[in-house]
CSV table of C-alpha atoms in Angstrom, one decimal:
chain,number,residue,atom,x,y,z
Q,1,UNK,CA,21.3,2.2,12.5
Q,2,UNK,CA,18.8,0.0,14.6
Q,3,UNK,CA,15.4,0.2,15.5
Q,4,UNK,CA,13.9,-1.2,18.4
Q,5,UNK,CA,10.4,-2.3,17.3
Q,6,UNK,CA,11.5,-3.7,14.1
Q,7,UNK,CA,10.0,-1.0,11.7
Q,8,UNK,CA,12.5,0.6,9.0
Q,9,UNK,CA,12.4,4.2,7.6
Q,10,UNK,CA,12.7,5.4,3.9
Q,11,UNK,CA,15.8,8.0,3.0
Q,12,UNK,CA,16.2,9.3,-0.3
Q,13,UNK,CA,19.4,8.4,-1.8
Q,14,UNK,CA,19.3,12.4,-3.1
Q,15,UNK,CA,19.1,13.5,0.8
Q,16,UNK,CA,21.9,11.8,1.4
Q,17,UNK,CA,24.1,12.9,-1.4
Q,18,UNK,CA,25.5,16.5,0.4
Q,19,UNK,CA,25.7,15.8,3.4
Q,20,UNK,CA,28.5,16.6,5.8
Q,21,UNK,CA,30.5,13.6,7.3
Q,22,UNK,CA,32.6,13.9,10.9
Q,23,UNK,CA,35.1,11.5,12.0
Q,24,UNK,CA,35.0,10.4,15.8
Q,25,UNK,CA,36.9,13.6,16.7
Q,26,UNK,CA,34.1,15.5,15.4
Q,27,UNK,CA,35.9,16.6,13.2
Q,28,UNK,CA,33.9,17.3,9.2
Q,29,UNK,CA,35.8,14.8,7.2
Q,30,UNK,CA,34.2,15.6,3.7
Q,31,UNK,CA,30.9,15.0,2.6
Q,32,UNK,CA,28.9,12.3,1.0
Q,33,UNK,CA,29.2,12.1,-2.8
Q,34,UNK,CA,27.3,9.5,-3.9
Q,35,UNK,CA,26.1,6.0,-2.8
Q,36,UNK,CA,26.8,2.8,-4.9
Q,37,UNK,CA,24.3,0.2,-5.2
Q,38,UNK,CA,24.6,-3.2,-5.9
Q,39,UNK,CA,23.2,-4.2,-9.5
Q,40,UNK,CA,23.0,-7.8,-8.8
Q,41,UNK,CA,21.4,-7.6,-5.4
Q,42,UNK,CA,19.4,-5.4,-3.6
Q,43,UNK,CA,22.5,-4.2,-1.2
Q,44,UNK,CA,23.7,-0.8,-0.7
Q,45,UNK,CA,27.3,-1.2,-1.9
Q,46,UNK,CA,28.9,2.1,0.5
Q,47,UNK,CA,28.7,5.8,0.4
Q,48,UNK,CA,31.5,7.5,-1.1
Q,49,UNK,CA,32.8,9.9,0.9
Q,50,UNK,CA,35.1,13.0,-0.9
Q,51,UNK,CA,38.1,14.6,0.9
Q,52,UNK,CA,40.6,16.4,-0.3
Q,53,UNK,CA,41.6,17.5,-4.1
Q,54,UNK,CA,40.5,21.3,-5.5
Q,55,UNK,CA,37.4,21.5,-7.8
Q,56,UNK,CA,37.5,18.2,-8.2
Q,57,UNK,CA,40.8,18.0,-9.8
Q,58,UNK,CA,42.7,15.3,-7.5
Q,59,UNK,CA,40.1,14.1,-5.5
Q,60,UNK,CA,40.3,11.4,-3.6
Q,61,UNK,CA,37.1,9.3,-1.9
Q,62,UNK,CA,36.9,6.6,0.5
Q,63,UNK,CA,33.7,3.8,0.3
Q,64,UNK,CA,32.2,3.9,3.7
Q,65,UNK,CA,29.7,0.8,4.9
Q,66,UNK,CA,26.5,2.3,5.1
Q,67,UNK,CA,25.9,0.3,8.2
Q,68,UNK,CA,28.6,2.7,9.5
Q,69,UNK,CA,26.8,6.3,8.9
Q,70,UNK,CA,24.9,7.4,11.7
Q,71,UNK,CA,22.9,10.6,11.3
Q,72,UNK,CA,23.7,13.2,14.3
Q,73,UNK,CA,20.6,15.3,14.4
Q,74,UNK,CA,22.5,17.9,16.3
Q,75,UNK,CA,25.5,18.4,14.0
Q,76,UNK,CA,23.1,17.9,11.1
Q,77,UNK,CA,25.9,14.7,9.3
Q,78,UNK,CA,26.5,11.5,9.6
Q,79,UNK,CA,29.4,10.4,12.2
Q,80,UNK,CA,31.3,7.4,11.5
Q,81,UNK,CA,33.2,5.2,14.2
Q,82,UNK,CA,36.7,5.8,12.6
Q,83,UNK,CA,39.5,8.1,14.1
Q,84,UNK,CA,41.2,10.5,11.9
Q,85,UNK,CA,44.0,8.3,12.1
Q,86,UNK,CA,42.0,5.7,11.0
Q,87,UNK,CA,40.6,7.5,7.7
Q,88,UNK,CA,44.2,8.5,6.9
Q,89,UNK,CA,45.5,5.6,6.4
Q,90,UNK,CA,42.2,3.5,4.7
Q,91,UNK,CA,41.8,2.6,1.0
Q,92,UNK,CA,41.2,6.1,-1.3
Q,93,UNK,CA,40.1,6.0,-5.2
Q,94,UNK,CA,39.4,7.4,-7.6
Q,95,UNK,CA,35.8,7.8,-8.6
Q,96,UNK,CA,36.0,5.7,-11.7
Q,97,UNK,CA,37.7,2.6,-9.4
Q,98,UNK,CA,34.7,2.9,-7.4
Q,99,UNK,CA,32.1,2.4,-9.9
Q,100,UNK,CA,31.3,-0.9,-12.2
Q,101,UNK,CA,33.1,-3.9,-11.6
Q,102,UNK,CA,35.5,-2.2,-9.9
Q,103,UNK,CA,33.2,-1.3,-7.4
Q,104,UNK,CA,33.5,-4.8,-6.1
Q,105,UNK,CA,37.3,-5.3,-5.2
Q,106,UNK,CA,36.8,-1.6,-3.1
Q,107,UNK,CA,33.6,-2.7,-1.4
Q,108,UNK,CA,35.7,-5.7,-0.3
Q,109,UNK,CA,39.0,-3.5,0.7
Q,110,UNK,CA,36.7,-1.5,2.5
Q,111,UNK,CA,34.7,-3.8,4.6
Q,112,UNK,CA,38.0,-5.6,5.8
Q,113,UNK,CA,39.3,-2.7,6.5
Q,114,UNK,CA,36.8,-1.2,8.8
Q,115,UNK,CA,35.8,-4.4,10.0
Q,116,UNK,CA,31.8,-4.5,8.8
Q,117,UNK,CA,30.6,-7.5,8.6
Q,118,UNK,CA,29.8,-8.1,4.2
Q,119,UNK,CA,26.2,-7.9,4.1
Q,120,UNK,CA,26.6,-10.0,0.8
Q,121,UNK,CA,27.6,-13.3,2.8
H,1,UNK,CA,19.9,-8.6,-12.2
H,2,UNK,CA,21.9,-11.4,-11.4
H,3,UNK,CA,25.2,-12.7,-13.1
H,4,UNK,CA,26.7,-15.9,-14.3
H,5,UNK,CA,30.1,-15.0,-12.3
H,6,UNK,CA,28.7,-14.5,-8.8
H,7,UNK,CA,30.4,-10.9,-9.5
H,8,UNK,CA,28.5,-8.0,-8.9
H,9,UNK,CA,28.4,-4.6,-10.1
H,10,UNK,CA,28.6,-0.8,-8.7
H,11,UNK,CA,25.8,1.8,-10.0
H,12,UNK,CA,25.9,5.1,-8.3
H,13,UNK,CA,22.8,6.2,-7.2
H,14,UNK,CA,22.8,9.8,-8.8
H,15,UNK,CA,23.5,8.2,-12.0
H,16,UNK,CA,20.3,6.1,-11.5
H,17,UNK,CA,18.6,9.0,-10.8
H,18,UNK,CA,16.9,11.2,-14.0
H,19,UNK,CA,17.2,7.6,-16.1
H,20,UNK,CA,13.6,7.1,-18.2
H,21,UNK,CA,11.9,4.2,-17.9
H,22,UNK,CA,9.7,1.7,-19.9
H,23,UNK,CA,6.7,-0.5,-19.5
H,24,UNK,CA,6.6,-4.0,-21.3
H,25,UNK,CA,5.2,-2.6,-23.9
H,26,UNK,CA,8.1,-0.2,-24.5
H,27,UNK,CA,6.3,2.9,-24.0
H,28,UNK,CA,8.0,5.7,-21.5
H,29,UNK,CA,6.2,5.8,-18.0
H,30,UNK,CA,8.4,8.2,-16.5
H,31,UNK,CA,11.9,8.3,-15.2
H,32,UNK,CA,13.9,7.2,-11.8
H,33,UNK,CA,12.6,10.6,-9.7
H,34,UNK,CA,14.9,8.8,-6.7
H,35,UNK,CA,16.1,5.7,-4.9
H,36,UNK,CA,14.8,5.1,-1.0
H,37,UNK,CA,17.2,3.5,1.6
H,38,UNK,CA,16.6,1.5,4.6
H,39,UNK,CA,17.7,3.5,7.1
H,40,UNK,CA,17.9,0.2,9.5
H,41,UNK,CA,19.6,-2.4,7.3
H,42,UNK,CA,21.9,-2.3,4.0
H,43,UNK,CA,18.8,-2.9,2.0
H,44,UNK,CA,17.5,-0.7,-1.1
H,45,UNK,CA,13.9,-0.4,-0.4
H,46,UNK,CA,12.4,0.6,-4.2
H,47,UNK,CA,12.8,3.3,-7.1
H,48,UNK,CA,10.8,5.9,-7.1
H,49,UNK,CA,9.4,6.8,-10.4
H,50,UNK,CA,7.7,9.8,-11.3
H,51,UNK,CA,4.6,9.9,-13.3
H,52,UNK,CA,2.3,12.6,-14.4
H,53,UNK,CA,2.0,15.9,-12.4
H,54,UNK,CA,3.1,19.4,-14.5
H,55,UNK,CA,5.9,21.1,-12.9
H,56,UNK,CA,6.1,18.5,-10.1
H,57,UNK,CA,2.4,19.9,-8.6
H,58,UNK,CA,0.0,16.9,-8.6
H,59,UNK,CA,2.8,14.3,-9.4
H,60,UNK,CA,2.2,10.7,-8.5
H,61,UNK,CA,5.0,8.2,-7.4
H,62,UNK,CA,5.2,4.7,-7.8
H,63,UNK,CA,7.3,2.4,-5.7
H,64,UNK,CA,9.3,-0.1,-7.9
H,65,UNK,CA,11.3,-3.0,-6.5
H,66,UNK,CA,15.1,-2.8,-7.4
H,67,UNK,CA,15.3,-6.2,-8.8
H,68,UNK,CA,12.5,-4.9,-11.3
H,69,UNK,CA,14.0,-2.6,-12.9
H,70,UNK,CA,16.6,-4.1,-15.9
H,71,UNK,CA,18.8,-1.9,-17.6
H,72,UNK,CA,18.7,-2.0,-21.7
H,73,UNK,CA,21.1,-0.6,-23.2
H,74,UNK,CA,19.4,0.0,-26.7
H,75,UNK,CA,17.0,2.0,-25.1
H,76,UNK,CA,19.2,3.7,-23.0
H,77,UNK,CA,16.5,2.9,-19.8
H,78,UNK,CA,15.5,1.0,-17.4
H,79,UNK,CA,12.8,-1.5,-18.5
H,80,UNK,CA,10.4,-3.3,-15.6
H,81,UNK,CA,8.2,-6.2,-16.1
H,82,UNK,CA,5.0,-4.9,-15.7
H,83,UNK,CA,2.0,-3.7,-18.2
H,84,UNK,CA,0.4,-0.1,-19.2
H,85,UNK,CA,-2.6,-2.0,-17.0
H,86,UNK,CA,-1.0,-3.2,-14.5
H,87,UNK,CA,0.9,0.3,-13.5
H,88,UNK,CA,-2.3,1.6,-14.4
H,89,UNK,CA,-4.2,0.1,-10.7
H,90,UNK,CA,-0.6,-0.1,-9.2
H,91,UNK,CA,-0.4,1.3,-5.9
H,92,UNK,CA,0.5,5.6,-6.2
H,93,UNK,CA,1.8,7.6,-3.7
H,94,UNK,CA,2.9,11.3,-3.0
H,95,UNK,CA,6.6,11.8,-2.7
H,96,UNK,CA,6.1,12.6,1.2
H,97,UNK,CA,4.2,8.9,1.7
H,98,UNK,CA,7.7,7.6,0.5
H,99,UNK,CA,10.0,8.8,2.9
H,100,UNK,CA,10.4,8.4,6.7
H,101,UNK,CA,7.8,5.4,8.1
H,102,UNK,CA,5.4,5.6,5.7
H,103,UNK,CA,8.2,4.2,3.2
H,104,UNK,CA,7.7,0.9,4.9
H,105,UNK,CA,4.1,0.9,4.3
H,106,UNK,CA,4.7,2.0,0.4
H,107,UNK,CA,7.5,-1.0,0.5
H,108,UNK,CA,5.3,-3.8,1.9
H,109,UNK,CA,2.5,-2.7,-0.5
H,110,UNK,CA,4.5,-2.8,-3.6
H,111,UNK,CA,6.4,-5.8,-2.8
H,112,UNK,CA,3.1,-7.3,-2.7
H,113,UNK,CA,1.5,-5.8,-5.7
H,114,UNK,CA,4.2,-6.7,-8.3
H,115,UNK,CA,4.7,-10.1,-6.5
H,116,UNK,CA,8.3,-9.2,-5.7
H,117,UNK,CA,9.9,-11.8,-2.9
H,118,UNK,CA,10.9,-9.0,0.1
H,119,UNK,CA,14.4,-8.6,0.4
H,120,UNK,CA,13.7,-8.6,4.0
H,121,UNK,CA,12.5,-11.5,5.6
């Protein structure tokens, strides 16, 4: 999520929310449910992706790096560089362990276990 | 927004989003209409809050720093540190001069405006 010349671009956090994720197989993995920010800093904690569950009941969510979301203009969703194999075995909560000071312990779960360099270092 | 602990804190976005906000003199300005993301870096670029308008047609926008904005819980808002006056001349935007590369431009501007330290150098 790079630029070459330096400049940035603005997405609204409420664009975001909706849309469909794929995995590296191309397969649709779930879709973005929210994104955590950081109250103490200005860093974008993760997207929380949802999989799984019926009407809500039982669903599961993984936090996802933002650095790792990369918009594919032709499927119209992010793709993110992990296998289903990958996303099968990482670190799922519930959406209450993801938010407050929980928040923390998952955003450090999930950059060690996607291997994202912590923006917060 | 910082803590004692080092500790930080999750806050999801869409929770963020609809909150009201107040000036320093405690009156309502308007509420969090949405939160921009750099698209390039893990950075939250400003709240967007909504002022004005009826029915959203002729609304104005202001770009607030993140570290600005300090939840108080009395209120049950976000409170930032800056005068009826001072919002009054601040910098005001359409929501469309927000997103994409012109939020860069609104960013810089505000960052200067409030005398908020970029997040980005």
């Amino acid at each position: 999520m790079t630029t070459q010349t330096g400049h940035t671009e603005a997405i609204a956090a409420s664009r975001v929310i909706g849309t469909t994720v794929y995995n590296t197989q191309g397969d649709s993995i779930g879709s973005i449910e929210d994104v955590m920010l950081d109250k103490t800093s200005n860093g974008i904690m993760f997207a929380v992706i949802g999989f799984g569950g019926f009407l809500g009941i039982g669903e599961k969510y993984h936090a996802i790096p933002w650095a790792s979301l990369d918009y594919d203009e032709a499927r119209g969703g992010y793709v993110i560089p992990f296998s289903k194999e990958q996303l099968k075995a990482a670190p799922a909560h519930s959406i209450n362990e993801l938010a407050g000071a929980d928040g923390e312990s998952a955003r450090d779960e999930s950059y060690e276990y996607y291997k994202v360099a912590p923006y917060w270092h």
